[in-house]
PDB file of N, CA and C in Angstrom:
ATOM      1  N   UNK A 288       1.859   8.912  -8.302  1.00 67.00           N
ATOM      2  CA  UNK A 288       0.950   8.383  -9.226  1.00 67.00           C
ATOM      3  C   UNK A 288       1.413   9.277 -10.761  1.00 67.00           C
ATOM      4  N   UNK A 289       0.620   8.056 -11.167  1.00 68.00           N
ATOM      5  CA  UNK A 289       0.243   8.035 -12.940  1.00 68.00           C
ATOM      6  C   UNK A 289      -0.103   9.435 -13.658  1.00 68.00           C
ATOM      7  N   UNK A 290      -0.701   9.812 -12.657  1.00 74.00           N
ATOM      8  CA  UNK A 290      -1.408  11.567 -13.039  1.00 74.00           C
ATOM      9  C   UNK A 290      -0.543  12.652 -13.226  1.00 74.00           C
ATOM     10  N   UNK A 291       0.641  12.430 -12.565  1.00 82.00           N
ATOM     11  CA  UNK A 291       1.893  13.485 -12.758  1.00 82.00           C
ATOM     12  C   UNK A 291       1.624  14.624 -11.544  1.00 82.00           C
ATOM     13  N   UNK A 292       0.620  14.578 -11.404  1.00 88.00           N
ATOM     14  CA  UNK A 292       0.516  15.716 -10.090  1.00 88.00           C
ATOM     15  C   UNK A 292       0.338  15.314  -8.807  1.00 88.00           C
ATOM     16  N   UNK A 293       0.262  13.879  -8.569  1.00 89.00           N
ATOM     17  CA  UNK A 293       0.447  13.586  -7.120  1.00 89.00           C
ATOM     18  C   UNK A 293       1.620  12.677  -7.072  1.00 89.00           C
ATOM     19  N   UNK A 294       2.146  12.726  -5.616  1.00 91.00           N
ATOM     20  CA  UNK A 294       3.202  11.791  -5.358  1.00 91.00           C
ATOM     21  C   UNK A 294       2.877  10.981  -4.071  1.00 91.00           C
ATOM     22  N   UNK A 295       2.993   9.348  -3.720  1.00 91.00           N
ATOM     23  CA  UNK A 295       2.659   8.766  -2.707  1.00 91.00           C
ATOM     24  C   UNK A 295       4.015   8.434  -1.900  1.00 91.00           C
ATOM     25  N   UNK A 296       4.386   8.499  -0.578  1.00 92.00           N
ATOM     26  CA  UNK A 296       5.146   8.553   0.296  1.00 92.00           C
ATOM     27  C   UNK A 296       4.590   7.634   1.391  1.00 92.00           C
ATOM     28  N   UNK A 297       5.089   6.388   2.206  1.00 90.00           N
ATOM     29  CA  UNK A 297       5.479   5.865   3.239  1.00 90.00           C
ATOM     30  C   UNK A 297       6.090   5.928   4.363  1.00 90.00           C
ATOM     31  N   UNK A 298       6.056   5.664   5.422  1.00 89.00           N
ATOM     32  CA  UNK A 298       7.013   5.787   6.406  1.00 89.00           C
ATOM     33  C   UNK A 298       6.691   5.058   7.444  1.00 89.00           C
ATOM     34  N   UNK A 299       7.621   5.555   8.573  1.00 90.00           N
ATOM     35  CA  UNK A 299       8.307   4.778   9.648  1.00 90.00           C
ATOM     36  C   UNK A 299       7.021   4.838  10.911  1.00 90.00           C
ATOM     37  N   UNK A 300       6.087   5.676  10.196  1.00 89.00           N
ATOM     38  CA  UNK A 300       5.265   5.315  11.222  1.00 89.00           C
ATOM     39  C   UNK A 300       4.197   4.953  10.674  1.00 89.00           C
ATOM     40  N   UNK A 301       3.653   3.858  10.144  1.00 87.00           N
ATOM     41  CA  UNK A 301       2.496   2.643   9.240  1.00 87.00           C
ATOM     42  C   UNK A 301       1.809   3.575   8.676  1.00 87.00           C
ATOM     43  N   UNK A 302       1.758   4.977   8.402  1.00 89.00           N
ATOM     44  CA  UNK A 302       0.929   5.874   7.420  1.00 89.00           C
ATOM     45  C   UNK A 302       1.577   6.616   5.855  1.00 89.00           C
ATOM     46  N   UNK A 303       0.316   6.321   5.359  1.00 90.00           N
ATOM     47  CA  UNK A 303       0.934   6.818   3.511  1.00 90.00           C
ATOM     48  C   UNK A 303       0.264   8.093   3.294  1.00 90.00           C
ATOM     49  N   UNK A 304       1.157   8.964   2.517  1.00 92.00           N
ATOM     50  CA  UNK A 304       0.366  10.234   2.304  1.00 92.00           C
ATOM     51  C   UNK A 304       0.149  10.365   0.478  1.00 92.00           C
ATOM     52  N   UNK A 305      -0.649  11.123  -0.004  1.00 92.00           N
ATOM     53  CA  UNK A 305      -0.627  11.672  -1.183  1.00 92.00           C
ATOM     54  C   UNK A 305      -0.621  12.929  -1.127  1.00 92.00           C
ATOM     55  N   UNK A 306       0.602  13.711  -1.958  1.00 93.00           N
ATOM     56  CA  UNK A 306       0.995  14.628  -1.752  1.00 93.00           C
ATOM     57  C   UNK A 306       0.478  14.901  -3.257  1.00 93.00           C
ATOM     58  N   UNK A 307       0.481  16.632  -3.244  1.00 93.00           N
ATOM     59  CA  UNK A 307      -0.037  17.504  -4.584  1.00 93.00           C
ATOM     60  C   UNK A 307       1.463  17.869  -4.715  1.00 93.00           C
ATOM     61  N   UNK A 308       1.769  17.500  -6.283  1.00 93.00           N
ATOM     62  CA  UNK A 308       3.500  18.028  -6.439  1.00 93.00           C
ATOM     63  C   UNK A 308       3.887  19.467  -6.333  1.00 93.00           C
ATOM     64  N   UNK A 309       2.669  20.101  -7.065  1.00 94.00           N
ATOM     65  CA  UNK A 309       3.126  21.361  -7.510  1.00 94.00           C
ATOM     66  C   UNK A 309       3.235  22.071  -6.466  1.00 94.00           C
ATOM     67  N   UNK A 310       2.540  22.011  -4.860  1.00 95.00           N
ATOM     68  CA  UNK A 310       2.876  22.857  -3.581  1.00 95.00           C
ATOM     69  C   UNK A 310       3.153  21.987  -2.813  1.00 95.00           C
ATOM     70  N   UNK A 311       3.302  20.794  -2.654  1.00 93.00           N
ATOM     71  CA  UNK A 311       4.090  19.980  -1.342  1.00 93.00           C
ATOM     72  C   UNK A 311       2.913  19.787  -0.107  1.00 93.00           C
ATOM     73  N   UNK A 312       1.361  19.885  -0.564  1.00 95.00           N
ATOM     74  CA  UNK A 312       0.575  19.611   0.362  1.00 95.00           C
ATOM     75  C   UNK A 312      -0.315  18.640   0.180  1.00 95.00           C
ATOM     76  N   UNK A 313      -0.309  17.889   1.448  1.00 93.00           N
ATOM     77  CA  UNK A 313      -0.844  16.561   1.682  1.00 93.00           C
ATOM     78  C   UNK A 313      -2.556  16.543   0.960  1.00 93.00           C
ATOM     79  N   UNK A 314      -2.919  15.426  -0.063  1.00 90.00           N
ATOM     80  CA  UNK A 314      -4.297  15.357  -0.420  1.00 90.00           C
ATOM     81  C   UNK A 314      -5.022  13.873  -0.025  1.00 90.00           C
ATOM     82  N   UNK A 315      -4.417  13.097   0.545  1.00 89.00           N
ATOM     83  CA  UNK A 315      -4.845  12.445   1.184  1.00 89.00           C
ATOM     84  C   UNK A 315      -3.871  11.781   2.334  1.00 89.00           C
ATOM     85  N   UNK A 316      -4.289  11.257   3.371  1.00 89.00           N
ATOM     86  CA  UNK A 316      -3.547  10.355   4.496  1.00 89.00           C
ATOM     87  C   UNK A 316      -4.189   8.872   4.777  1.00 89.00           C
ATOM     88  N   UNK A 317      -3.464   7.907   4.991  1.00 88.00           N
ATOM     89  CA  UNK A 317      -4.057   6.688   4.807  1.00 88.00           C
ATOM     90  C   UNK A 317      -3.303   6.235   6.059  1.00 88.00           C
ATOM     91  N   UNK A 318      -3.979   5.781   7.147  1.00 86.00           N
ATOM     92  CA  UNK A 318      -3.579   4.966   8.636  1.00 86.00           C
ATOM     93  C   UNK A 318      -4.447   3.814   8.539  1.00 86.00           C
ATOM     94  N   UNK A 319      -3.136   2.835   8.711  1.00 80.00           N
ATOM     95  CA  UNK A 319      -3.873   1.101   8.153  1.00 80.00           C
ATOM     96  C   UNK A 319      -4.488   0.996   9.881  1.00 80.00           C
ATOM     97  N   UNK A 320      -5.792  -0.132   9.617  1.00 76.00           N
ATOM     98  CA  UNK A 320      -6.239  -0.140  10.712  1.00 76.00           C
ATOM     99  C   UNK A 320      -5.014  -1.326  10.949  1.00 76.00           C
ATOM    100  N   UNK A 321      -4.120  -2.306  10.485  1.00 68.00           N
ATOM    101  CA  UNK A 321      -3.432  -2.752  11.832  1.00 68.00           C
ATOM    102  C   UNK A 321      -2.036  -3.019  11.239  1.00 68.00           C
ATOM    103  N   UNK A 322      -1.639  -1.698  10.844  1.00 62.00           N
ATOM    104  CA  UNK A 322      -0.151  -1.759  11.074  1.00 62.00           C
ATOM    105  C   UNK A 322       0.695  -1.348  12.384  1.00 62.00           C
ATOM    106  N   UNK A 323       1.611  -1.390  12.531  1.00 75.00           N
ATOM    107  CA  UNK A 323       2.047  -1.133  13.921  1.00 75.00           C
ATOM    108  C   UNK A 323       3.695  -0.996  13.506  1.00 75.00           C
ATOM    109  N   UNK A 324       4.392  -1.376  11.994  1.00 83.00           N
ATOM    110  CA  UNK A 324       5.916  -0.928  11.949  1.00 83.00           C
ATOM    111  C   UNK A 324       5.615   0.143  10.741  1.00 83.00           C
ATOM    112  N   UNK A 325       7.020   0.243  10.409  1.00 91.00           N
ATOM    113  CA  UNK A 325       7.133   1.170   9.287  1.00 91.00           C
ATOM    114  C   UNK A 325       6.881   0.095   8.182  1.00 91.00           C
ATOM    115  N   UNK A 326       6.514   1.496   7.352  1.00 92.00           N
ATOM    116  CA  UNK A 326       6.054   0.642   5.667  1.00 92.00           C
ATOM    117  C   UNK A 326       6.850   0.543   4.852  1.00 92.00           C
ATOM    118  N   UNK A 327       7.284  -0.763   4.183  1.00 93.00           N
ATOM    119  CA  UNK A 327       8.442  -0.971   3.470  1.00 93.00           C
ATOM    120  C   UNK A 327       8.463  -0.739   2.026  1.00 93.00           C
ATOM    121  N   UNK A 328       7.004  -0.721   1.689  1.00 93.00           N
ATOM    122  CA  UNK A 328       7.222  -0.766  -0.397  1.00 93.00           C
ATOM    123  C   UNK A 328       5.585  -0.202  -0.468  1.00 93.00           C
ATOM    124  N   UNK A 329       5.811   0.734  -1.529  1.00 92.00           N
ATOM    125  CA  UNK A 329       4.118   1.099  -1.977  1.00 92.00           C
ATOM    126  C   UNK A 329       4.238   1.469  -3.577  1.00 92.00           C
ATOM    127  N   UNK A 330       3.263   0.995  -3.988  1.00 91.00           N
ATOM    128  CA  UNK A 330       3.113   0.544  -5.522  1.00 91.00           C
ATOM    129  C   UNK A 330       1.740   1.017  -5.953  1.00 91.00           C
ATOM    130  N   UNK A 331       1.626   1.853  -6.877  1.00 91.00           N
ATOM    131  CA  UNK A 331       0.435   2.825  -7.290  1.00 91.00           C
ATOM    132  C   UNK A 331       0.155   1.402  -8.334  1.00 91.00           C
ATOM    133  N   UNK A 332      -1.262   1.297  -7.865  1.00 92.00           N
ATOM    134  CA  UNK A 332      -1.917  -0.083  -9.181  1.00 92.00           C
ATOM    135  C   UNK A 332      -2.098   0.363 -10.433  1.00 92.00           C
ATOM    136  N   UNK A 333      -2.652  -0.344 -11.143  1.00 91.00           N
ATOM    137  CA  UNK A 333      -2.521  -0.028 -12.526  1.00 91.00           C
ATOM    138  C   UNK A 333      -3.778   0.925 -12.829  1.00 91.00           C
ATOM    139  N   UNK A 334      -5.118   0.341 -12.190  1.00 89.00           N
ATOM    140  CA  UNK A 334      -5.984   1.373 -12.428  1.00 89.00           C
ATOM    141  C   UNK A 334      -5.907   2.991 -11.738  1.00 89.00           C
ATOM    142  N   UNK A 335      -4.508   3.331 -11.409  1.00 87.00           N
ATOM    143  CA  UNK A 335      -4.230   4.478 -10.775  1.00 87.00           C
ATOM    144  C   UNK A 335      -5.516   4.972  -9.731  1.00 87.00           C
ATOM    145  N   UNK A 336      -6.601   4.437  -9.251  1.00 90.00           N
ATOM    146  CA  UNK A 336      -7.082   4.816  -8.042  1.00 90.00           C
ATOM    147  C   UNK A 336      -6.332   3.958  -6.435  1.00 90.00           C
ATOM    148  N   UNK A 337      -5.887   2.667  -7.036  1.00 93.00           N
ATOM    149  CA  UNK A 337      -5.553   1.882  -5.548  1.00 93.00           C
ATOM    150  C   UNK A 337      -3.767   1.786  -5.182  1.00 93.00           C
ATOM    151  N   UNK A 338      -3.544   2.375  -4.029  1.00 93.00           N
ATOM    152  CA  UNK A 338      -2.313   1.934  -3.843  1.00 93.00           C
ATOM    153  C   UNK A 338      -1.995   0.508  -3.092  1.00 93.00           C
ATOM    154  N   UNK A 339      -1.248  -0.146  -3.323  1.00 94.00           N
ATOM    155  CA  UNK A 339      -0.757  -1.209  -2.461  1.00 94.00           C
ATOM    156  C   UNK A 339       0.453  -0.761  -1.316  1.00 94.00           C
ATOM    157  N   UNK A 340       0.503  -0.877  -0.145  1.00 93.00           N
ATOM    158  CA  UNK A 340       1.671  -0.719   1.012  1.00 93.00           C
ATOM    159  C   UNK A 340       1.553  -1.655   1.875  1.00 93.00           C
ATOM    160  N   UNK A 341       2.758  -2.160   1.966  1.00 93.00           N
ATOM    161  CA  UNK A 341       3.623  -3.260   2.856  1.00 93.00           C
ATOM    162  C   UNK A 341       4.606  -3.119   3.737  1.00 93.00           C
ATOM    163  N   UNK A 342       4.562  -3.484   4.652  1.00 93.00           N
ATOM    164  CA  UNK A 342       5.598  -3.254   5.724  1.00 93.00           C
ATOM    165  C   UNK A 342       5.447  -4.771   7.346  1.00 93.00           C
ATOM    166  N   UNK A 343       5.796  -3.935   8.198  1.00 91.00           N
ATOM    167  CA  UNK A 343       5.859  -4.657   9.351  1.00 91.00           C
ATOM    168  C   UNK A 343       4.350  -4.603  10.078  1.00 91.00           C
ATOM    169  N   UNK A 344       3.853  -5.963  10.628  1.00 85.00           N
ATOM    170  CA  UNK A 344       2.731  -6.161  10.941  1.00 85.00           C
ATOM    171  C   UNK A 344       2.649  -6.156  12.477  1.00 85.00           C
ATOM    172  N   UNK A 345       2.134  -6.988  13.728  1.00 75.00           N
ATOM    173  CA  UNK A 345       2.771  -7.383  14.920  1.00 75.00           C
ATOM    174  C   UNK A 345       3.285  -8.519  14.758  1.00 75.00           C
ATOM    175  N   UNK A 346       4.230  -8.714  15.742  1.00 70.00           N
ATOM    176  CA  UNK A 346       5.026  -9.540  16.315  1.00 70.00           C
ATOM    177  C   UNK A 346       6.073  -9.983  15.301  1.00 70.00           C
ATOM    178  N   UNK A 347       6.544  -9.188  14.336  1.00 73.00           N
ATOM    179  CA  UNK A 347       7.601  -8.967  13.101  1.00 73.00           C
ATOM    180  C   UNK A 347       6.937 -10.272  12.053  1.00 73.00           C
ATOM    181  N   UNK A 348       5.751 -10.004  11.991  1.00 88.00           N
ATOM    182  CA  UNK A 348       5.110 -10.524  10.613  1.00 88.00           C
ATOM    183  C   UNK A 348       4.415  -9.557   9.676  1.00 88.00           C
ATOM    184  N   UNK A 349       4.571  -9.302   8.347  1.00 91.00           N
ATOM    185  CA  UNK A 349       3.962  -8.711   7.639  1.00 91.00           C
ATOM    186  C   UNK A 349       2.529  -8.437   7.562  1.00 91.00           C
ATOM    187  N   UNK A 350       2.500  -7.428   7.190  1.00 92.00           N
ATOM    188  CA  UNK A 350       0.900  -6.880   6.713  1.00 92.00           C
ATOM    189  C   UNK A 350       0.757  -6.150   5.555  1.00 92.00           C
ATOM    190  N   UNK A 351       0.060  -6.079   4.399  1.00 93.00           N
ATOM    191  CA  UNK A 351       0.232  -5.201   3.580  1.00 93.00           C
ATOM    192  C   UNK A 351      -1.447  -4.978   3.184  1.00 93.00           C
ATOM    193  N   UNK A 352      -1.870  -3.792   2.440  1.00 93.00           N
ATOM    194  CA  UNK A 352      -2.881  -3.125   2.315  1.00 93.00           C
ATOM    195  C   UNK A 352      -3.115  -2.314   1.358  1.00 93.00           C
ATOM    196  N   UNK A 353      -3.839  -2.648   0.561  1.00 94.00           N
ATOM    197  CA  UNK A 353      -4.619  -1.621  -0.688  1.00 94.00           C
ATOM    198  C   UNK A 353      -5.772  -1.015  -0.475  1.00 94.00           C
ATOM    199  N   UNK A 354      -5.471   0.175  -0.849  1.00 92.00           N
ATOM    200  CA  UNK A 354      -6.597   1.149  -0.375  1.00 92.00           C
ATOM    201  C   UNK A 354      -6.440   2.663  -1.287  1.00 92.00           C
ATOM    202  N   UNK A 355      -7.561   3.111  -1.465  1.00 92.00           N
ATOM    203  CA  UNK A 355      -8.428   3.767  -2.152  1.00 92.00           C
ATOM    204  C   UNK A 355      -7.707   5.428  -2.040  1.00 92.00           C
ATOM    205  N   UNK A 356      -6.678   5.813  -2.873  1.00 88.00           N
ATOM    206  CA  UNK A 356      -5.856   7.019  -2.269  1.00 88.00           C
ATOM    207  C   UNK A 356      -6.732   8.321  -2.583  1.00 88.00           C
ATOM    208  N   UNK A 357      -7.645   8.496  -3.291  1.00 85.00           N
ATOM    209  CA  UNK A 357      -8.530   9.391  -2.803  1.00 85.00           C
ATOM    210  C   UNK A 357      -9.599   9.069  -1.971  1.00 85.00           C
ATOM    211  N   UNK A 358      -9.860   8.369  -1.544  1.00 86.00           N
ATOM    212  CA  UNK A 358     -10.391   8.833   0.256  1.00 86.00           C
ATOM    213  C   UNK A 358      -9.801   8.224   0.760  1.00 86.00           C
ATOM    214  N   UNK A 359      -8.829   7.657   0.916  1.00 81.00           N
ATOM    215  CA  UNK A 359      -8.055   7.040   2.237  1.00 81.00           C
ATOM    216  C   UNK A 359      -8.351   5.766   2.411  1.00 81.00           C
ATOM    217  N   UNK A 360      -9.932   5.342   2.308  1.00 89.00           N
ATOM    218  CA  UNK A 360     -10.178   4.303   2.577  1.00 89.00           C
ATOM    219  C   UNK A 360      -9.357   2.662   2.353  1.00 89.00           C
ATOM    220  N   UNK A 361      -8.766   1.883   3.463  1.00 90.00           N
ATOM    221  CA  UNK A 361      -8.646   0.723   3.441  1.00 90.00           C
ATOM    222  C   UNK A 361      -9.511  -0.090   2.928  1.00 90.00           C
ATOM    223  N   UNK A 362      -8.942  -1.085   1.774  1.00 93.00           N
ATOM    224  CA  UNK A 362      -9.907  -1.658   0.543  1.00 93.00           C
ATOM    225  C   UNK A 362      -9.964  -3.383   0.704  1.00 93.00           C
ATOM    226  N   UNK A 363      -8.470  -3.964   1.232  1.00 94.00           N
ATOM    227  CA  UNK A 363      -7.826  -5.024   1.423  1.00 94.00           C
ATOM    228  C   UNK A 363      -7.187  -5.204   2.460  1.00 94.00           C
ATOM    229  N   UNK A 364      -6.534  -6.144   2.886  1.00 92.00           N
ATOM    230  CA  UNK A 364      -5.729  -6.631   3.688  1.00 92.00           C
ATOM    231  C   UNK A 364      -5.421  -7.793   4.185  1.00 92.00           C
ATOM    232  N   UNK A 365      -3.947  -8.411   3.726  1.00 93.00           N
ATOM    233  CA  UNK A 365      -3.637  -9.456   4.113  1.00 93.00           C
ATOM    234  C   UNK A 365      -2.017  -9.372   5.006  1.00 93.00           C
ATOM    235  N   UNK A 366      -1.832 -10.937   5.780  1.00 90.00           N
ATOM    236  CA  UNK A 366      -1.079 -10.831   6.580  1.00 90.00           C
ATOM    237  C   UNK A 366       0.447 -12.126   5.960  1.00 90.00           C
ATOM    238  N   UNK A 367       1.521 -11.921   6.653  1.00 90.00           N
ATOM    239  CA  UNK A 367       2.762 -12.563   6.547  1.00 90.00           C
ATOM    240  C   UNK A 367       2.865 -13.460   7.745  1.00 90.00           C
ATOM    241  N   UNK A 368       2.356 -14.531   8.078  1.00 88.00           N
ATOM    242  CA  UNK A 368       2.988 -14.575   9.504  1.00 88.00           C
ATOM    243  C   UNK A 368       4.822 -14.427   9.932  1.00 88.00           C
ATOM    244  N   UNK A 369       5.636 -14.881   8.845  1.00 89.00           N
ATOM    245  CA  UNK A 369       6.814 -15.311   9.329  1.00 89.00           C
ATOM    246  C   UNK A 369       7.796 -13.885   8.780  1.00 89.00           C
ATOM    247  N   UNK A 370       7.541 -12.769   8.785  1.00 91.00           N
ATOM    248  CA  UNK A 370       8.362 -11.838   8.388  1.00 91.00           C
ATOM    249  C   UNK A 370       7.712 -10.815   7.816  1.00 91.00           C
ATOM    250  N   UNK A 371       8.298  -9.935   7.678  1.00 93.00           N
ATOM    251  CA  UNK A 371       7.376  -8.618   7.011  1.00 93.00           C
ATOM    252  C   UNK A 371       7.469  -8.376   5.273  1.00 93.00           C
ATOM    253  N   UNK A 372       6.640  -7.839   4.706  1.00 95.00           N
ATOM    254  CA  UNK A 372       6.368  -7.418   3.687  1.00 95.00           C
ATOM    255  C   UNK A 372       7.353  -6.387   2.948  1.00 95.00           C
ATOM    256  N   UNK A 373       8.601  -6.423   2.229  1.00 95.00           N
ATOM    257  CA  UNK A 373       9.777  -5.543   2.342  1.00 95.00           C
ATOM    258  C   UNK A 373       9.480  -5.107   0.832  1.00 95.00           C
ATOM    259  N   UNK A 374       8.693  -5.831  -0.286  1.00 96.00           N
ATOM    260  CA  UNK A 374       8.448  -5.296  -2.014  1.00 96.00           C
ATOM    261  C   UNK A 374       7.155  -5.353  -2.522  1.00 96.00           C
ATOM    262  N   UNK A 375       6.647  -4.601  -3.321  1.00 95.00           N
ATOM    263  CA  UNK A 375       5.356  -5.222  -3.729  1.00 95.00           C
ATOM    264  C   UNK A 375       5.340  -4.289  -5.418  1.00 95.00           C
ATOM    265  N   UNK A 376       4.547  -5.612  -6.158  1.00 94.00           N
ATOM    266  CA  UNK A 376       4.244  -4.882  -7.490  1.00 94.00           C
ATOM    267  C   UNK A 376       2.890  -5.966  -8.205  1.00 94.00           C
ATOM    268  N   UNK A 377       2.339  -5.216  -9.090  1.00 94.00           N
ATOM    269  CA  UNK A 377       1.213  -5.818  -9.735  1.00 94.00           C
ATOM    270  C   UNK A 377       1.453  -6.726 -10.886  1.00 94.00           C
ATOM    271  N   UNK A 378       0.694  -7.270 -11.130  1.00 93.00           N
ATOM    272  CA  UNK A 378       0.690  -7.667 -12.566  1.00 93.00           C
ATOM    273  C   UNK A 378      -0.592  -7.566 -13.217  1.00 93.00           C
ATOM    274  N   UNK A 379      -1.205  -6.447 -13.696  1.00 89.00           N
ATOM    275  CA  UNK A 379      -2.257  -6.052 -13.641  1.00 89.00           C
ATOM    276  C   UNK A 379      -3.221  -7.076 -14.876  1.00 89.00           C
ATOM    277  N   UNK A 380      -2.895  -7.639 -15.570  1.00 87.00           N
ATOM    278  CA  UNK A 380      -3.560  -9.002 -16.472  1.00 87.00           C
ATOM    279  C   UNK A 380      -4.284  -9.542 -15.688  1.00 87.00           C
ATOM    280  N   UNK A 381      -3.924 -10.151 -14.517  1.00 85.00           N
ATOM    281  CA  UNK A 381      -4.336 -11.394 -13.657  1.00 85.00           C
ATOM    282  C   UNK A 381      -4.927 -10.591 -12.763  1.00 85.00           C
ATOM    283  N   UNK A 382      -4.925  -9.185 -12.245  1.00 84.00           N
ATOM    284  CA  UNK A 382      -5.839  -8.825 -10.988  1.00 84.00           C
ATOM    285  C   UNK A 382      -4.962  -9.006  -9.696  1.00 84.00           C
ATOM    286  N   UNK A 383      -3.947  -9.490  -9.833  1.00 93.00           N
ATOM    287  CA  UNK A 383      -2.938  -9.833  -8.577  1.00 93.00           C
ATOM    288  C   UNK A 383      -1.615  -8.737  -8.366  1.00 93.00           C
ATOM    289  N   UNK A 384      -1.667  -9.007  -6.962  1.00 96.00           N
ATOM    290  CA  UNK A 384      -0.264  -7.942  -6.337  1.00 96.00           C
ATOM    291  C   UNK A 384       0.910  -9.450  -5.971  1.00 96.00           C
ATOM    292  N   UNK A 385       2.113  -9.067  -6.134  1.00 96.00           N
ATOM    293  CA  UNK A 385       3.389  -9.760  -5.602  1.00 96.00           C
ATOM    294  C   UNK A 385       3.526  -9.424  -4.392  1.00 96.00           C
ATOM    295  N   UNK A 386       3.667  -9.446  -3.374  1.00 96.00           N
ATOM    296  CA  UNK A 386       4.430  -8.847  -2.363  1.00 96.00           C
ATOM    297  C   UNK A 386       5.470 -10.123  -2.071  1.00 96.00           C
ATOM    298  N   UNK A 387       6.940  -9.507  -1.792  1.00 96.00           N
ATOM    299  CA  UNK A 387       7.827 -10.156  -1.126  1.00 96.00           C
ATOM    300  C   UNK A 387       7.827  -9.872   0.013  1.00 96.00           C
ATOM    301  N   UNK A 388       8.093 -11.371   0.465  1.00 94.00           N
ATOM    302  CA  UNK A 388       8.079 -11.005   2.343  1.00 94.00           C
ATOM    303  C   UNK A 388       9.771 -11.555   2.691  1.00 94.00           C
ATOM    304  N   UNK A 389       9.695 -11.029   4.157  1.00 93.00           N
ATOM    305  CA  UNK A 389      11.718 -11.036   4.523  1.00 93.00           C
ATOM    306  C   UNK A 389      11.578 -12.712   4.930  1.00 93.00           C
ATOM    307  N   UNK A 390      10.673 -13.719   4.660  1.00 92.00           N
ATOM    308  CA  UNK A 390      10.524 -15.185   4.749  1.00 92.00           C
ATOM    309  C   UNK A 390      11.736 -15.554   3.893  1.00 92.00           C
ATOM    310  N   UNK A 391      11.877 -14.709   2.625  1.00 94.00           N
ATOM    311  CA  UNK A 391      12.279 -15.465   1.357  1.00 94.00           C
ATOM    312  C   UNK A 391      11.531 -15.508   0.064  1.00 94.00           C
ATOM    313  N   UNK A 392      10.027 -15.783   0.500  1.00 94.00           N
ATOM    314  CA  UNK A 392       8.988 -16.310  -0.016  1.00 94.00           C
ATOM    315  C   UNK A 392       8.691 -15.047  -1.053  1.00 94.00           C
ATOM    316  N   UNK A 393       7.748 -15.582  -2.050  1.00 95.00           N
ATOM    317  CA  UNK A 393       7.199 -14.240  -3.013  1.00 95.00           C
ATOM    318  C   UNK A 393       5.653 -14.659  -2.676  1.00 95.00           C
ATOM    319  N   UNK A 394       4.685 -14.030  -2.202  1.00 95.00           N
ATOM    320  CA  UNK A 394       3.020 -14.088  -2.143  1.00 95.00           C
ATOM    321  C   UNK A 394       2.315 -13.291  -3.398  1.00 95.00           C
ATOM    322  N   UNK A 395       0.945 -14.321  -4.142  1.00 95.00           N
ATOM    323  CA  UNK A 395       0.523 -13.656  -4.912  1.00 95.00           C
ATOM    324  C   UNK A 395      -0.548 -13.741  -4.415  1.00 95.00           C
ATOM    325  N   UNK A 396      -1.323 -12.185  -4.269  1.00 95.00           N
ATOM    326  CA  UNK A 396      -2.599 -11.526  -3.495  1.00 95.00           C
ATOM    327  C   UNK A 396      -3.414 -11.615  -4.287  1.00 95.00           C
ATOM    328  N   UNK A 397      -4.486 -12.206  -4.637  1.00 94.00           N
ATOM    329  CA  UNK A 397      -5.947 -11.881  -5.675  1.00 94.00           C
ATOM    330  C   UNK A 397      -7.023 -10.514  -4.135  1.00 94.00           C
ATOM    331  N   UNK A 398      -6.418  -9.283  -4.737  1.00 92.00           N
ATOM    332  CA  UNK A 398      -7.114  -8.507  -3.444  1.00 92.00           C
ATOM    333  C   UNK A 398      -8.483  -8.070  -3.617  1.00 92.00           C
ATOM    334  N   UNK A 399      -8.809  -8.505  -5.008  1.00 85.00           N
ATOM    335  CA  UNK A 399     -10.138  -7.782  -5.433  1.00 85.00           C
ATOM    336  C   UNK A 399     -11.531  -8.770  -4.673  1.00 85.00           C
TER     337      UNK A 399
END
């Protein structure tokens, strides 16, 4: 994260963790309501309060979540029915997230 005190990681179990760098202890744990496969991408958003994670949803489709890392609460969700989300990036000026899908397309998501 941008505070240089915490780090984020996500994995094959469809969960994400925020860790304290100084001692390696977990600070927050995020368990999405609708992810079933591995998370392929995680990006800290410009406000430093939210993280977007994307990966495999049901039936090889994609699912992405924005969550508040301080509370672990899911804030927004979107889906891609034709492939998993493989990458994520933010356009802070527009308040949008770009999601690269396994179907070869990039999706613009206004998550607010």
